CSV table of C-alpha atoms in Angstrom, one decimal:
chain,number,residue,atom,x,y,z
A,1,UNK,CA,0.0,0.0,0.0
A,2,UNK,CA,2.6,2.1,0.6
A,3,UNK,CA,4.8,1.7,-2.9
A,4,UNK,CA,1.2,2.2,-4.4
A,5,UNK,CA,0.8,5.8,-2.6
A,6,UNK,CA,4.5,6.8,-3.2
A,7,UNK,CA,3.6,5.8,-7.3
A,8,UNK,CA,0.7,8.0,-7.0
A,9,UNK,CA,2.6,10.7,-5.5
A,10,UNK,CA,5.4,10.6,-8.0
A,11,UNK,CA,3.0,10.6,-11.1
A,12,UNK,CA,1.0,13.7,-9.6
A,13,UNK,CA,4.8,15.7,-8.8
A,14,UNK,CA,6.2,14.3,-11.9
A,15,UNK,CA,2.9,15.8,-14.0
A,16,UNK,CA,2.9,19.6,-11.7
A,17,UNK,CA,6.6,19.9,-12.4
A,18,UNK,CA,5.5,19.2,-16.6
A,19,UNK,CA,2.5,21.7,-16.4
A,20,UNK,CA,5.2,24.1,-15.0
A,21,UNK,CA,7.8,23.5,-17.4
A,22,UNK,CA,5.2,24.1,-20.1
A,23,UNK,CA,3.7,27.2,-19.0
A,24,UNK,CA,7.6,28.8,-18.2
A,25,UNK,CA,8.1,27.6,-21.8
A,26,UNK,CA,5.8,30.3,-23.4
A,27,UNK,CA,7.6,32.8,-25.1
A,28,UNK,CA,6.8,36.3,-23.5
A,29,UNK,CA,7.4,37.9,-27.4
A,30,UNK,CA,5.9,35.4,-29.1
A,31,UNK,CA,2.5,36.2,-26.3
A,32,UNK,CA,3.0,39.9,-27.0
A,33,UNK,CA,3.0,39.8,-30.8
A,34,UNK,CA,-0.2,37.4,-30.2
A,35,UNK,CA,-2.2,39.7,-28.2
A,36,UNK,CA,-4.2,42.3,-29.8
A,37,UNK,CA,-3.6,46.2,-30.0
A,38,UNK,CA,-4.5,48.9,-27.5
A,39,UNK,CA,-4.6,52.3,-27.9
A,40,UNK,CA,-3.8,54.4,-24.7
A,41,UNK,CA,-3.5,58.3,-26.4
A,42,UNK,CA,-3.7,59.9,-30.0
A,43,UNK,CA,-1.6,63.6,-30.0
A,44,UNK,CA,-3.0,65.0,-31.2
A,45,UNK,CA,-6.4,64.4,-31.6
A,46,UNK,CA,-7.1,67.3,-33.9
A,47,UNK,CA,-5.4,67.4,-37.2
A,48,UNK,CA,-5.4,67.7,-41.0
A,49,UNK,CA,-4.3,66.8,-43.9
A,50,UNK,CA,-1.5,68.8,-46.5
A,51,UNK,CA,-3.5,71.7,-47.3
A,52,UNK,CA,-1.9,73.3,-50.6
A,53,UNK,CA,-4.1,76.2,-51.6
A,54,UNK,CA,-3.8,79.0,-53.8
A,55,UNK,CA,-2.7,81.7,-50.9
A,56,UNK,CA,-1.6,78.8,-48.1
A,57,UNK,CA,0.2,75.8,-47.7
A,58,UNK,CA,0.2,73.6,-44.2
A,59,UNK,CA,1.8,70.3,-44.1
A,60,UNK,CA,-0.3,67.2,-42.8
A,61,UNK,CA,-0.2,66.7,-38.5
A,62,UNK,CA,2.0,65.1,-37.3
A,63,UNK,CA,0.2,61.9,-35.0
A,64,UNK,CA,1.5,60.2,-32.5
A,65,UNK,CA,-0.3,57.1,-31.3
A,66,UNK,CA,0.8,55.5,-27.7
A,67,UNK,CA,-0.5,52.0,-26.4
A,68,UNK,CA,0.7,48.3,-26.5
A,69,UNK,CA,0.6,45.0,-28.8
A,70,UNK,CA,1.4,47.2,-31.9
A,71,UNK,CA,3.5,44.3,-33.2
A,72,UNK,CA,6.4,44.6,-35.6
A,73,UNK,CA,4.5,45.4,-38.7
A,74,UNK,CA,1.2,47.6,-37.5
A,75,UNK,CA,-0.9,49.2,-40.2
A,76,UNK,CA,-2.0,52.5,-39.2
A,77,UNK,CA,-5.9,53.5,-40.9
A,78,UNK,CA,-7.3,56.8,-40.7
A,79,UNK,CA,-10.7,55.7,-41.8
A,80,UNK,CA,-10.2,53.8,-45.4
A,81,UNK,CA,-6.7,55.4,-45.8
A,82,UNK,CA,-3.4,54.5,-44.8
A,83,UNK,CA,-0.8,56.0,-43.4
A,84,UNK,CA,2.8,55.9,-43.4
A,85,UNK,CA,4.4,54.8,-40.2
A,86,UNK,CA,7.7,57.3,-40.1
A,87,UNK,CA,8.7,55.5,-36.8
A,88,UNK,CA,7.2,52.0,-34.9
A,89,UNK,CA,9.0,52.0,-31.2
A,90,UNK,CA,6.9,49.4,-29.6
A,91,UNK,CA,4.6,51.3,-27.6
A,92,UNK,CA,4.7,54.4,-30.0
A,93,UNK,CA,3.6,55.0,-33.7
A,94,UNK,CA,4.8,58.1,-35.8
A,95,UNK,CA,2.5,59.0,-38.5
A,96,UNK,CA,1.1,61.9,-40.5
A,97,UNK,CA,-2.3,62.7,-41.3
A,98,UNK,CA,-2.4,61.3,-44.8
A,99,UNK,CA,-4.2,63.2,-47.7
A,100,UNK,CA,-8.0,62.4,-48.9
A,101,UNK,CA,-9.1,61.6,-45.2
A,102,UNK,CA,-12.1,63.0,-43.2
A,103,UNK,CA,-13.3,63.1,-39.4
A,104,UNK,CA,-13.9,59.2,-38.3
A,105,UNK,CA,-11.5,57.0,-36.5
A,106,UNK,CA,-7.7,56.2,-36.2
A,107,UNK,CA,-6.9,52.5,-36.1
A,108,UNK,CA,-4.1,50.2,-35.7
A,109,UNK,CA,-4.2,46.9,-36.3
A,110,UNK,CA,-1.5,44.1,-36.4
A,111,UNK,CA,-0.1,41.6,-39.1
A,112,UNK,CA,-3.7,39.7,-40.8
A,113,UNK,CA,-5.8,41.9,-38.8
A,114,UNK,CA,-8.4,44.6,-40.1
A,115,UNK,CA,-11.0,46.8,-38.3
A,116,UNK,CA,-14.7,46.7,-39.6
A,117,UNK,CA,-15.2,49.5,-41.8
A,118,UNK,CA,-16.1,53.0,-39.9
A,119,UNK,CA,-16.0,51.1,-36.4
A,120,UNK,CA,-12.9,51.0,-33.6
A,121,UNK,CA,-13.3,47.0,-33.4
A,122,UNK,CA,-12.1,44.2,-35.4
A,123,UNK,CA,-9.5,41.2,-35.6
A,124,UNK,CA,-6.5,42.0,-34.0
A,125,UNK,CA,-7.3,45.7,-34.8
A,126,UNK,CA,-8.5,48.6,-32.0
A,127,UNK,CA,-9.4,52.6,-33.4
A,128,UNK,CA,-10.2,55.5,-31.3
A,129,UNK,CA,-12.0,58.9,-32.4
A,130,UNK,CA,-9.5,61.6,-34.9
A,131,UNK,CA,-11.1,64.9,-36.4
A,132,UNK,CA,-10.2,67.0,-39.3
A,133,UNK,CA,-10.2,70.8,-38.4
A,134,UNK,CA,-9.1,72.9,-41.6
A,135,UNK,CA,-9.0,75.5,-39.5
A,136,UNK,CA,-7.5,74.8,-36.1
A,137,UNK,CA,-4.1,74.6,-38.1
A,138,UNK,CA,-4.0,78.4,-39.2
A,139,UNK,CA,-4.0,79.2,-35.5
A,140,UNK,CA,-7.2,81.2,-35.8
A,141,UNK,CA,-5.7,83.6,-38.0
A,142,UNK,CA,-9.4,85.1,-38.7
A,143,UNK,CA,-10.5,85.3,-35.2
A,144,UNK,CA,-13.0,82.0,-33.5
A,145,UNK,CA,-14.9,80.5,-35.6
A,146,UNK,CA,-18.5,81.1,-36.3
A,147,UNK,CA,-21.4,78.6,-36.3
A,148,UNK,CA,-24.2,78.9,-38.5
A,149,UNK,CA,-26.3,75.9,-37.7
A,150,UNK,CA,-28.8,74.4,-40.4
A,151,UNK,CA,-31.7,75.9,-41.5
A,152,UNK,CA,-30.6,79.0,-39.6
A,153,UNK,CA,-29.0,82.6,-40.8
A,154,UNK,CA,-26.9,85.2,-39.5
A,155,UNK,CA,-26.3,88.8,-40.3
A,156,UNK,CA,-22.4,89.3,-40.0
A,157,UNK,CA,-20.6,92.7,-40.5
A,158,UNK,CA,-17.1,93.5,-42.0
A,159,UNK,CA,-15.1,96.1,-41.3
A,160,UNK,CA,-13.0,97.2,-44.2
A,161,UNK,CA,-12.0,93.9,-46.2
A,162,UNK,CA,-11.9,91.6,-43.5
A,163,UNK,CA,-12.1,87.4,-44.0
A,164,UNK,CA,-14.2,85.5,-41.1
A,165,UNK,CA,-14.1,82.0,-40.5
A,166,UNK,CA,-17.6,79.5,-40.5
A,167,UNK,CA,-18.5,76.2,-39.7
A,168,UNK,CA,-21.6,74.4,-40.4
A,169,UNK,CA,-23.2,70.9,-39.4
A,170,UNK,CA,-25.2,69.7,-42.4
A,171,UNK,CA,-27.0,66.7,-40.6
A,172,UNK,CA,-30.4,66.3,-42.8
A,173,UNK,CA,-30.2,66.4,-46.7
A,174,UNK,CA,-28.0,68.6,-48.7
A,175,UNK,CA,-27.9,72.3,-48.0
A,176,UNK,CA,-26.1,74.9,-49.7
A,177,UNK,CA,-24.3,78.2,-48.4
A,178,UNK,CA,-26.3,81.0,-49.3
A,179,UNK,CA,-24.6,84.9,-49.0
A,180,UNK,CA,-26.4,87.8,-49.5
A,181,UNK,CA,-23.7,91.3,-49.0
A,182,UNK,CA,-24.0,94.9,-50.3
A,183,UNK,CA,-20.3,94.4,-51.4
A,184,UNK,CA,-18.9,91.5,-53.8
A,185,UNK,CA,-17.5,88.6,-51.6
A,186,UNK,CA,-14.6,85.9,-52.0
A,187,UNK,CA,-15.8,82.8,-50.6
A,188,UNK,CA,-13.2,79.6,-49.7
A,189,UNK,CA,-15.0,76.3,-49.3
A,190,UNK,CA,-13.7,73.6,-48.1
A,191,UNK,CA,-13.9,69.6,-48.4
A,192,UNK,CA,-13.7,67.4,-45.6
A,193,UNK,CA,-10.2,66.7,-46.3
A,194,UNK,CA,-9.1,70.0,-46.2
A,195,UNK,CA,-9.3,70.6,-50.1
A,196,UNK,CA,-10.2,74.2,-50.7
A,197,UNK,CA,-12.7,75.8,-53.1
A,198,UNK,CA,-12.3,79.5,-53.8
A,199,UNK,CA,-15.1,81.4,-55.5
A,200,UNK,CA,-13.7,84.8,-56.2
A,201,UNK,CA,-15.2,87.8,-56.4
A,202,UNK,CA,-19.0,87.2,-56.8
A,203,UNK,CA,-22.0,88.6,-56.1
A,204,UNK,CA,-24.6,87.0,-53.8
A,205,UNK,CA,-23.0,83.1,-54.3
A,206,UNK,CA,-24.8,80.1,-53.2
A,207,UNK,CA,-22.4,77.1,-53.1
A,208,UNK,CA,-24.4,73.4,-52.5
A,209,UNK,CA,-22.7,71.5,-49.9
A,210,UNK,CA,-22.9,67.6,-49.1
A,211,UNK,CA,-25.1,65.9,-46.3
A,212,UNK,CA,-24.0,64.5,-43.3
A,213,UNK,CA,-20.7,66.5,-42.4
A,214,UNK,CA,-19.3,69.3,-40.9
A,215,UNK,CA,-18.2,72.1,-43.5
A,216,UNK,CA,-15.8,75.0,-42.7
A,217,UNK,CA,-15.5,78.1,-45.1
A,218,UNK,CA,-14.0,81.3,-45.0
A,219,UNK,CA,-15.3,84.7,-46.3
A,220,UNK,CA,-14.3,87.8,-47.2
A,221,UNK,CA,-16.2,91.1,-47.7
A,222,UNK,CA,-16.0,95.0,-48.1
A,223,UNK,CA,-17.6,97.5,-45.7
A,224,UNK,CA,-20.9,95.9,-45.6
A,225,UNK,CA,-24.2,93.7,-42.9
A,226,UNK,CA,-23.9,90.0,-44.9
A,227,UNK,CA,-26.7,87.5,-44.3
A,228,UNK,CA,-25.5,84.0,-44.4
A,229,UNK,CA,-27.8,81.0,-44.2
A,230,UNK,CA,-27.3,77.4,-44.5
């Protein structure tokens, strides 16, 4: 009875000291590059793309993306477009905001992995929130910007040739941009990558802009009350 309880004992220690040996034998890098992304901080948040207009130029921003489990070969999305990763330290990407993207998400995702389109989840893939502000990068050169929400107008005056900075939420339909000045106006639209329209010179312009995004626009006028609608 006793050899039969020492037999027992050794196949239980003998079966411990394997599990052991098999769990110490994981490979902490090869757990690591297993694991799936996280995203701790996006600096910064704000950005844009490379802006060249016909009286500006700004260079895209310059993202950095903390977190852990980016693997050696992360793909970095902003939305549908991807960007080049100037630098991959581990825990840090370098990229730049790259050209023809719009307000939606930042992801990163690993080697095989892929985010469902327009949402921060996926397969080995994790996104956060990133915003395209055309503005923000001129350091409000024009003074704050002003909101003209839809379906509403405003009566703005210029003193002297002055240029005055807008933003409007389209969320229902299409709407269009309607001025109505005493004095001739130069009106900048812009896309939702950054992508500038100018309409120089005109009288009274109404410029039709898309549903469902935030659209920024600059105008200048003369001496002279402007009603602007949307």
């Amino acid at each position: 009875m006793k050899k039969l309880y020492f037999s027992v004992f050794q196949v239980i220690a003998f079966a411990s000291l394997f599990q052991c040996q098999a769990k110490s034998s994981v490979d902490p890098l090869l757990a690591a590059l297993a694991s799936p992304p996280s995203i701790f901080t996006v600096t910064p948040q704000i950005g844009t793309p490379t802006q060249n207009n016909l009286n500006a130029v700004y260079p895209a921003t310059e993202v950095v993306i903390k977190g852990e489990n980016f693997g050696l070969d992360a793909v970095v999305r902003f939305n549908e477009t991807q960007a080049t990763i100037s630098a991959n330290l581990g825990t840090e990407l370098y990229v730049s905001v790259p050209d023809g993207t719009y307000s939606g998400v930042v992801t990163v995702s690993k080697s095989g992995g892929s985010c469902l389109p327009g949402l921060k989840t996926g397969t080995n893939c994790i996104g956060t929130d990133f915003f395209i502000d055309c503005y923000a990068v001129t350091n409000k050169q024009y003074g704050d910007e002003i909101e003209i929400k839809q379906g509403q107008s405003q009566n703005i005056s210029f003193d002297g040739i002055q240029t005055k900075a807008f933003r409007s939420n389209v969320i229902t339909g299409g709407a269009s941009i309607t001025i109505g000045c005493d004095s001739i106006v130069t009106l900048r639209v812009f896309s939702r990558s950054c992508q500038a329209t100018d309409y120089v010179l005109q009288k009274d312009p109404t410029v039709a802009i898309p549903a469902n995004i935030s659209t920024q626009f600059y105008l200048t006028a003369g001496s002279a009350t402007c009603g602007i609608s949307i």
